[in-house]
mmCIF file of C-alpha atoms in Angstrom:
data_model
loop_
_atom_site.group_PDB
_atom_site.id
_atom_site.type_symbol
_atom_site.label_atom_id
_atom_site.label_comp_id
_atom_site.label_asym_id
_atom_site.label_seq_id
_atom_site.Cartn_x
_atom_site.Cartn_y
_atom_site.Cartn_z
ATOM 1 C CA MET M 1 45.823 17.927 0.483
ATOM 2 C CA SER M 2 42.011 18.205 1.260
ATOM 3 C CA ALA M 3 41.079 17.097 4.781
ATOM 4 C CA SER M 4 38.024 14.991 5.184
ATOM 5 C CA PRO M 5 34.981 17.046 3.988
ATOM 6 C CA GLU M 6 33.368 15.782 7.165
ATOM 7 C CA ALA M 7 36.006 17.577 9.282
ATOM 8 C CA ALA M 8 35.367 20.826 7.304
ATOM 9 C CA ASP M 9 31.566 20.530 7.596
ATOM 10 C CA GLY M 10 30.371 17.665 9.597
ATOM 11 C CA HIS M 11 31.075 18.840 13.144
ATOM 12 C CA HIS M 12 28.271 21.441 12.566
ATOM 13 C CA THR M 13 25.835 19.158 10.707
ATOM 14 C CA ASN M 14 22.829 17.867 12.368
ATOM 15 C CA TYR M 15 22.733 14.375 10.510
ATOM 16 C CA VAL M 16 19.519 13.483 12.487
ATOM 17 C CA LYS M 17 17.637 16.439 11.092
ATOM 18 C CA ILE M 18 18.731 15.561 7.464
ATOM 19 C CA TRP M 19 17.451 12.036 8.170
ATOM 20 C CA ALA M 20 14.123 13.208 9.424
ATOM 21 C CA ILE M 21 13.928 15.310 6.239
ATOM 22 C CA LEU M 22 14.598 12.205 4.150
ATOM 23 C CA LEU M 23 11.886 10.325 5.896
ATOM 24 C CA VAL M 24 9.208 12.982 5.452
ATOM 25 C CA LEU M 25 10.186 12.851 1.663
ATOM 26 C CA LEU M 26 9.896 9.012 1.797
ATOM 27 C CA VAL M 27 6.401 9.311 3.185
ATOM 28 C CA ILE M 28 5.435 11.832 0.506
ATOM 29 C CA SER M 29 6.901 9.571 -2.273
ATOM 30 C CA VAL M 30 4.638 6.686 -1.006
ATOM 31 C CA LEU M 31 1.401 8.682 -0.373
ATOM 32 C CA GLY M 32 1.510 10.851 -3.529
ATOM 33 C CA PRO M 33 0.936 8.039 -6.016
ATOM 34 C CA LEU M 34 -1.859 6.583 -3.859
ATOM 35 C CA LEU M 35 -4.013 9.653 -5.189
ATOM 36 C CA GLY M 36 -3.803 8.087 -8.546
ATOM 37 C CA HIS M 37 -2.913 11.228 -10.552
ATOM 38 C CA ARG M 38 -0.209 10.383 -13.264
ATOM 39 C CA THR M 39 1.692 13.832 -13.082
ATOM 40 C CA LEU M 40 1.443 13.875 -9.349
ATOM 41 C CA THR M 41 2.918 10.200 -9.397
ATOM 42 C CA LEU M 42 5.754 11.183 -11.418
ATOM 43 C CA VAL M 43 6.581 14.212 -9.324
ATOM 44 C CA THR M 44 6.095 12.542 -6.091
ATOM 45 C CA ALA M 45 7.891 9.381 -6.905
ATOM 46 C CA PHE M 46 10.663 10.228 -9.303
ATOM 47 C CA GLY M 47 11.147 14.118 -8.415
ATOM 48 C CA ILE M 48 11.383 13.310 -4.811
ATOM 49 C CA ALA M 49 13.818 10.351 -5.541
ATOM 50 C CA GLY M 50 16.037 12.868 -7.090
ATOM 51 C CA VAL M 51 15.788 15.318 -4.098
ATOM 52 C CA LYS M 52 16.463 12.416 -1.601
ATOM 53 C CA ALA M 53 19.527 11.146 -3.698
ATOM 54 C CA TYR M 54 20.797 14.885 -3.828
ATOM 55 C CA ILE M 55 20.520 15.125 0.055
ATOM 56 C CA VAL M 56 22.254 11.919 0.597
ATOM 57 C CA ALA M 57 25.070 12.864 -1.791
ATOM 58 C CA ALA M 58 25.580 16.391 -0.654
ATOM 59 C CA HIS M 59 25.187 15.912 3.141
ATOM 60 C CA PHE M 60 25.988 12.144 3.946
ATOM 61 C CA MET M 61 28.549 11.648 1.195
ATOM 62 C CA HIS M 62 29.824 15.155 1.794
ATOM 63 C CA LEU M 63 30.001 16.100 -1.923
ATOM 64 C CA LYS M 64 28.856 19.543 -1.053
ATOM 65 C CA THR M 65 32.297 20.140 0.672
ATOM 66 C CA GLU M 66 34.470 17.822 -1.319
ATOM 67 C CA LEU M 67 36.792 19.011 -3.948
ATOM 68 C CA LYS M 68 35.034 19.667 -7.275
ATOM 69 C CA ILE M 69 36.818 16.980 -9.194
ATOM 70 C CA ALA M 70 34.882 14.242 -7.303
ATOM 71 C CA SER M 71 31.517 15.714 -8.572
ATOM 72 C CA TYR M 72 33.148 16.004 -12.041
ATOM 73 C CA ILE M 73 33.851 12.346 -11.939
ATOM 74 C CA LEU M 74 30.410 11.334 -10.924
ATOM 75 C CA VAL M 75 28.598 13.717 -13.293
ATOM 76 C CA THR M 76 30.726 12.390 -16.336
ATOM 77 C CA MET M 77 29.441 8.963 -15.454
ATOM 78 C CA VAL M 78 25.917 10.112 -15.286
ATOM 79 C CA ALA M 79 26.298 11.937 -18.609
ATOM 80 C CA LEU M 80 27.570 8.842 -20.375
ATOM 81 C CA MET M 81 24.428 6.955 -19.067
ATOM 82 C CA VAL M 82 22.239 9.822 -20.518
ATOM 83 C CA LEU M 83 24.134 9.452 -23.761
ATOM 84 C CA LEU M 84 23.493 5.692 -23.852
ATOM 85 C CA PHE M 85 19.871 6.290 -23.159
ATOM 86 C CA MET M 86 19.432 8.972 -25.931
ATOM 87 C CA GLY M 87 21.368 6.406 -28.294
ATOM 88 C CA VAL M 88 19.526 3.313 -27.701
ATOM 89 C CA SER M 89 15.987 4.286 -26.343
ATOM 90 C CA PRO M 90 14.339 5.034 -29.698
ATOM 91 C CA ASP M 91 14.894 1.491 -30.836
ATOM 92 C CA VAL M 92 13.645 0.038 -27.660
ATOM 93 C CA MET M 93 10.735 2.376 -26.852
ATOM 94 C CA LYS M 94 9.258 2.292 -30.324
ATOM 95 C CA HIS M 95 8.089 -0.940 -31.868
ATOM 96 C CA ASP M 96 8.452 0.210 -35.467
ATOM 97 C CA GLY M 97 10.245 2.696 -37.611
ATOM 98 C CA ARG M 98 10.558 3.815 -41.248
ATOM 99 C CA ASN M 99 12.432 0.629 -42.348
ATOM 100 C CA TRP M 100 11.918 -1.758 -39.492
ATOM 101 C CA ASN M 101 9.561 -3.506 -37.304
ATOM 102 C CA ASN M 102 10.014 -5.017 -33.783
ATOM 103 C CA ASP M 103 7.439 -7.915 -34.180
ATOM 104 C CA ALA M 104 8.607 -9.771 -31.028
ATOM 105 C CA ALA M 105 8.021 -6.627 -28.845
ATOM 106 C CA LYS M 106 4.739 -6.083 -30.520
ATOM 107 C CA ALA M 107 3.688 -9.673 -30.034
ATOM 108 C CA GLU M 108 4.617 -9.730 -26.420
ATOM 109 C CA THR M 109 2.738 -6.464 -25.766
ATOM 110 C CA HIS M 110 -0.453 -7.850 -27.472
ATOM 111 C CA ARG M 111 -0.137 -11.089 -25.659
ATOM 112 C CA ALA M 112 0.074 -9.511 -22.312
ATOM 113 C CA GLU M 113 -2.737 -7.121 -22.825
ATOM 114 C CA SER M 114 -4.989 -10.074 -23.896
ATOM 115 C CA ALA M 115 -4.010 -11.957 -20.885
ATOM 116 C CA HIS M 116 -4.622 -8.827 -18.761
ATOM 117 C CA SER M 117 -8.076 -8.360 -20.452
ATOM 118 C CA ALA M 118 -9.040 -12.085 -19.958
ATOM 119 C CA ALA M 119 -8.119 -11.932 -16.338
ATOM 120 C CA GLY M 120 -10.143 -8.853 -15.969
ATOM 121 C CA ALA M 121 -13.243 -10.439 -17.545
ATOM 122 C CA GLU M 122 -13.000 -13.516 -15.193
ATOM 123 C CA HIS M 123 -13.172 -11.116 -12.175
ATOM 124 C CA MET S 1 53.744 5.481 9.757
ATOM 125 C CA LYS S 2 50.636 6.850 8.132
ATOM 126 C CA PRO S 3 49.063 4.801 5.273
ATOM 127 C CA ILE S 4 49.290 6.045 1.624
ATOM 128 C CA ALA S 5 45.673 6.222 1.402
ATOM 129 C CA THR S 6 45.658 9.292 3.539
ATOM 130 C CA THR S 7 49.089 10.931 2.691
ATOM 131 C CA ARG S 8 49.521 10.702 -1.110
ATOM 132 C CA SER S 9 47.378 13.073 -3.428
ATOM 133 C CA ALA S 10 47.788 14.214 -6.978
ATOM 134 C CA THR S 11 44.280 16.027 -7.155
ATOM 135 C CA GLY S 12 44.154 17.424 -3.786
ATOM 136 C CA ILE S 13 41.959 14.504 -2.582
ATOM 137 C CA PRO S 14 43.658 11.710 -0.409
ATOM 138 C CA THR S 15 44.281 8.664 -2.744
ATOM 139 C CA GLY S 16 42.077 6.318 -0.760
ATOM 140 C CA ARG S 17 38.972 8.784 -1.004
ATOM 141 C CA LEU S 18 39.794 9.373 -4.754
ATOM 142 C CA ALA S 19 39.838 5.583 -5.319
ATOM 143 C CA LEU S 20 36.350 5.479 -3.782
ATOM 144 C CA TRP S 21 35.033 8.122 -5.960
ATOM 145 C CA TRP S 22 36.254 6.190 -8.985
ATOM 146 C CA VAL S 23 34.547 3.125 -7.526
ATOM 147 C CA VAL S 24 31.415 5.022 -7.148
ATOM 148 C CA GLY S 25 31.798 6.459 -10.747
ATOM 149 C CA SER S 26 32.153 2.917 -12.119
ATOM 150 C CA GLU S 27 29.222 1.743 -10.078
ATOM 151 C CA ILE S 28 27.009 4.624 -11.701
ATOM 152 C CA VAL S 29 27.821 2.944 -14.975
ATOM 153 C CA ILE S 30 26.844 -0.412 -13.849
ATOM 154 C CA PHE S 31 23.674 0.484 -12.161
ATOM 155 C CA GLY S 32 22.964 3.423 -14.777
ATOM 156 C CA GLY S 33 23.159 0.977 -17.673
ATOM 157 C CA LEU S 34 20.768 -1.388 -16.024
ATOM 158 C CA LEU S 35 18.304 1.323 -14.879
ATOM 159 C CA ALA S 36 18.407 3.026 -18.260
ATOM 160 C CA SER S 37 17.606 -0.294 -19.892
ATOM 161 C CA TYR S 38 14.733 -0.858 -17.500
ATOM 162 C CA ILE S 39 13.238 2.735 -18.210
ATOM 163 C CA MET S 40 13.371 2.145 -21.878
ATOM 164 C CA HIS S 41 11.585 -1.102 -21.699
ATOM 165 C CA ARG S 42 9.098 0.234 -19.140
ATOM 166 C CA ILE S 43 8.163 3.074 -21.579
ATOM 167 C CA GLY S 44 8.033 0.654 -24.505
ATOM 168 C CA HIS S 45 5.925 -1.959 -22.734
ATOM 169 C CA PRO S 46 3.027 -0.567 -20.931
ATOM 170 C CA GLU S 47 2.263 -4.066 -19.770
ATOM 171 C CA PHE S 48 5.162 -3.782 -17.289
ATOM 172 C CA GLY S 49 2.798 -1.480 -15.104
ATOM 173 C CA ASP S 50 0.504 -4.542 -14.688
ATOM 174 C CA TYR S 51 3.374 -6.701 -13.623
ATOM 175 C CA ALA S 52 4.759 -4.009 -11.304
ATOM 176 C CA ALA S 53 1.307 -3.949 -9.517
ATOM 177 C CA HIS S 54 2.278 -7.330 -7.940
ATOM 178 C CA THR S 55 5.388 -5.862 -6.199
ATOM 179 C CA ASN S 56 4.809 -5.007 -2.597
ATOM 180 C CA THR S 57 5.047 -1.218 -2.128
ATOM 181 C CA TRP S 58 4.983 -1.359 1.708
ATOM 182 C CA ALA S 59 8.032 -3.845 1.703
ATOM 183 C CA GLY S 60 9.787 -1.456 -0.581
ATOM 184 C CA ALA S 61 9.090 1.490 1.525
ATOM 185 C CA LEU S 62 10.233 -0.307 4.750
ATOM 186 C CA ASN S 63 13.290 -1.106 3.050
ATOM 187 C CA THR S 64 13.864 2.463 2.101
ATOM 188 C CA PHE S 65 13.332 3.436 5.650
ATOM 189 C CA VAL S 66 15.908 0.814 6.847
ATOM 190 C CA LEU S 67 18.546 1.974 4.208
ATOM 191 C CA LEU S 68 18.152 5.741 5.064
ATOM 192 C CA THR S 69 18.516 4.832 8.716
ATOM 193 C CA SER S 70 21.618 2.736 7.967
ATOM 194 C CA SER S 71 23.044 5.566 6.158
ATOM 195 C CA LEU S 72 22.696 7.881 9.120
ATOM 196 C CA PHE S 73 24.525 5.349 11.274
ATOM 197 C CA ALA S 74 27.242 5.145 8.713
ATOM 198 C CA VAL S 75 27.681 9.130 8.648
ATOM 199 C CA LEU S 76 27.512 9.166 12.479
ATOM 200 C CA ALA S 77 30.375 6.396 12.409
ATOM 201 C CA HIS S 78 32.351 8.574 10.278
ATOM 202 C CA GLN S 79 31.722 11.704 12.596
ATOM 203 C CA ALA S 80 32.990 9.605 15.475
ATOM 204 C CA ALA S 81 36.111 8.622 13.481
ATOM 205 C CA GLU S 82 36.882 12.103 12.712
ATOM 206 C CA LYS S 83 37.004 12.815 16.437
ATOM 207 C CA GLY S 84 39.297 9.753 16.986
ATOM 208 C CA ASP S 85 36.518 7.921 18.721
ATOM 209 C CA GLY S 86 37.135 4.309 17.246
ATOM 210 C CA ARG S 87 34.903 2.665 19.650
ATOM 211 C CA LYS S 88 31.917 4.689 18.945
ATOM 212 C CA ALA S 89 32.613 4.454 15.318
ATOM 213 C CA HIS S 90 32.686 0.579 15.765
ATOM 214 C CA ARG S 91 29.316 0.795 17.443
ATOM 215 C CA PHE S 92 27.731 2.819 14.694
ATOM 216 C CA LEU S 93 29.101 0.699 12.062
ATOM 217 C CA TRP S 94 27.588 -2.381 13.752
ATOM 218 C CA TYR S 95 24.327 -0.451 13.658
ATOM 219 C CA THR S 96 24.610 0.025 9.895
ATOM 220 C CA ILE S 97 25.322 -3.643 9.405
ATOM 221 C CA GLY S 98 22.228 -4.378 11.355
ATOM 222 C CA GLY S 99 20.350 -2.238 8.816
ATOM 223 C CA ALA S 100 21.995 -4.230 6.046
ATOM 224 C CA VAL S 101 20.718 -7.634 7.521
ATOM 225 C CA THR S 102 17.170 -6.209 8.193
ATOM 226 C CA PHE S 103 17.111 -5.081 4.417
ATOM 227 C CA LEU S 104 18.049 -8.571 3.314
ATOM 228 C CA VAL S 105 15.655 -10.229 5.708
ATOM 229 C CA VAL S 106 12.678 -8.145 4.359
ATOM 230 C CA LYS S 107 13.918 -8.794 0.723
ATOM 231 C CA GLY S 108 14.110 -12.375 1.413
ATOM 232 C CA PHE S 109 10.378 -12.573 2.695
ATOM 233 C CA GLU S 110 9.416 -10.511 -0.212
ATOM 234 C CA TRP S 111 11.167 -12.762 -2.839
ATOM 235 C CA THR S 112 9.766 -15.939 -1.219
ATOM 236 C CA HIS S 113 6.198 -14.671 -1.552
ATOM 237 C CA GLU S 114 6.686 -13.470 -5.076
ATOM 238 C CA ILE S 115 8.281 -16.803 -6.202
ATOM 239 C CA HIS S 116 5.538 -18.761 -4.572
ATOM 240 C CA GLN S 117 3.019 -16.709 -6.651
ATOM 241 C CA GLY S 118 4.971 -17.779 -9.673
ATOM 242 C CA TYR S 119 6.661 -14.510 -10.415
ATOM 243 C CA THR S 120 10.027 -15.949 -11.041
ATOM 244 C CA ILE S 121 13.066 -14.437 -12.972
ATOM 245 C CA THR S 122 11.970 -16.250 -16.099
ATOM 246 C CA ALA S 123 8.217 -15.360 -15.938
ATOM 247 C CA ASN S 124 8.715 -12.177 -18.240
ATOM 248 C CA ALA S 125 11.006 -9.223 -18.863
ATOM 249 C CA PHE S 126 9.645 -7.174 -16.028
ATOM 250 C CA TRP S 127 10.504 -9.909 -13.491
ATOM 251 C CA SER S 128 13.740 -10.484 -15.249
ATOM 252 C CA PHE S 129 14.764 -6.871 -14.598
ATOM 253 C CA TYR S 130 13.185 -6.808 -11.043
ATOM 254 C CA TYR S 131 15.251 -9.813 -9.848
ATOM 255 C CA THR S 132 18.425 -8.660 -11.722
ATOM 256 C CA ALA S 133 18.429 -5.056 -10.456
ATOM 257 C CA ALA S 134 17.375 -5.888 -6.968
ATOM 258 C CA GLY S 135 19.597 -8.943 -6.711
ATOM 259 C CA LEU S 136 22.628 -6.910 -7.987
ATOM 260 C CA HIS S 137 21.786 -4.275 -5.382
ATOM 261 C CA GLY S 138 21.402 -7.060 -2.660
ATOM 262 C CA LEU S 139 24.938 -8.228 -3.641
ATOM 263 C CA HIS S 140 26.350 -4.842 -3.014
ATOM 264 C CA VAL S 141 24.571 -4.651 0.391
ATOM 265 C CA ILE S 142 26.131 -8.157 1.416
ATOM 266 C CA ALA S 143 29.489 -6.819 0.090
ATOM 267 C CA GLY S 144 29.051 -3.503 2.113
ATOM 268 C CA ALA S 145 28.155 -5.365 5.303
ATOM 269 C CA ILE S 146 31.131 -7.719 5.158
ATOM 270 C CA VAL S 147 33.696 -4.896 4.367
ATOM 271 C CA MET S 148 32.101 -2.887 7.159
ATOM 272 C CA GLY S 149 32.498 -5.728 9.571
ATOM 273 C CA VAL S 150 36.250 -5.805 8.873
ATOM 274 C CA VAL S 151 36.511 -1.886 9.098
ATOM 275 C CA ALA S 152 34.630 -2.011 12.495
ATOM 276 C CA HIS S 153 36.897 -4.621 13.907
ATOM 277 C CA LYS S 154 39.965 -2.344 13.285
ATOM 278 C CA ALA S 155 38.095 0.689 14.243
ATOM 279 C CA LYS S 156 37.418 -0.702 17.725
ATOM 280 C CA ARG S 157 41.261 -0.565 18.290
ATOM 281 C CA ASN S 158 41.486 2.887 16.830
ATOM 282 C CA GLU S 159 43.362 1.497 13.786
ATOM 283 C CA GLU S 160 42.687 2.643 10.048
ATOM 284 C CA LEU S 161 39.977 5.138 11.128
ATOM 285 C CA GLN S 162 40.127 6.618 7.570
ATOM 286 C CA ARG S 163 38.418 3.561 6.330
ATOM 287 C CA VAL S 164 35.293 4.303 8.207
ATOM 288 C CA GLU S 165 34.742 7.305 5.793
ATOM 289 C CA LEU S 166 35.431 5.268 2.756
ATOM 290 C CA VAL S 167 32.939 2.409 3.531
ATOM 291 C CA GLY S 168 30.554 5.092 4.462
ATOM 292 C CA ILE S 169 30.779 6.718 0.977
ATOM 293 C CA TYR S 170 30.246 3.289 -0.721
ATOM 294 C CA TRP S 171 27.154 2.627 1.602
ATOM 295 C CA HIS S 172 25.645 5.935 0.814
ATOM 296 C CA PHE S 173 25.907 5.106 -2.780
ATOM 297 C CA VAL S 174 24.130 1.731 -2.285
ATOM 298 C CA ASP S 175 21.257 3.806 -0.549
ATOM 299 C CA ILE S 176 21.100 6.152 -3.581
ATOM 300 C CA VAL S 177 20.703 3.202 -5.908
ATOM 301 C CA TRP S 178 17.881 2.014 -3.833
ATOM 302 C CA ILE S 179 16.372 5.303 -3.627
ATOM 303 C CA PHE S 180 15.805 5.095 -7.493
ATOM 304 C CA LEU S 181 15.005 1.436 -7.462
ATOM 305 C CA PHE S 182 12.119 1.825 -5.231
ATOM 306 C CA PRO S 183 9.905 4.214 -7.411
ATOM 307 C CA LEU S 184 10.888 2.242 -10.574
ATOM 308 C CA LEU S 185 9.997 -1.196 -9.324
ATOM 309 C CA TYR S 186 7.389 -0.565 -6.560
ATOM 310 C CA ILE S 187 5.550 2.712 -7.374
ATOM 311 C CA ALA S 188 5.404 3.171 -11.135
ATOM 312 C CA LYS S 189 2.538 0.639 -11.593
#
């Protein structure tokens, strides 16, 4: 039976150092989007979120040293979510198709943009 | 007698810890479904960016700092438990609970301000997602803090120390969910 992954790995792990790295990444993820560059925002906000999540999972949850079956369980669940996204997203992200129209979504987007423009004109 | 949670295993992982991985797996489906729906709508509705401009990035960043720090305390509690030091584990678990309370207080101030501004759960689809996702996450924070209190109580007497690791795994997952909620709700404007 597998002992605790912490027992196998943790006595030598400097958790405070890992925490400090996470804080540096947090600062970058907040400051990066302030520059207003779209690609930079995506990379610093979402790319770094992925890196932070990996570090927490690998070192704090000890997935790095846990038996592989635990990672397989989690990856399977994430894969199911990706499948859900791929199956449903075209209907939600697009507001019309070859034989259909999402009038409610179009109307809401139009209403919100009109309200935003009106608010901008007032200021 | 040693508990079944630490002695029985079909996969090589003790039953208690394997059960926790299944809990985390099911939580991925719960939060994953919610976040996948949010991302679809965020891409399909450019106006979400205007609504997100009203969320407080600094409050979100502060709460990210609080949860990352509480995760550090949770893993230090686990390290202490591995060494059989229940009192130290108890202390670190209470520091983690302190992080949970701080997180909820910041969230409370944030929500109060937003509701006073008229941004309620029924204002539009963005705010519905915002309160549902952050609210569901907040419920997990409350649940984690309560369970951690129970585990800490036992740990102080050096009892059931294996539970320190289990509640820690759950807590780190709650932290990871927030790591993704933060850019989605506070940064992508």
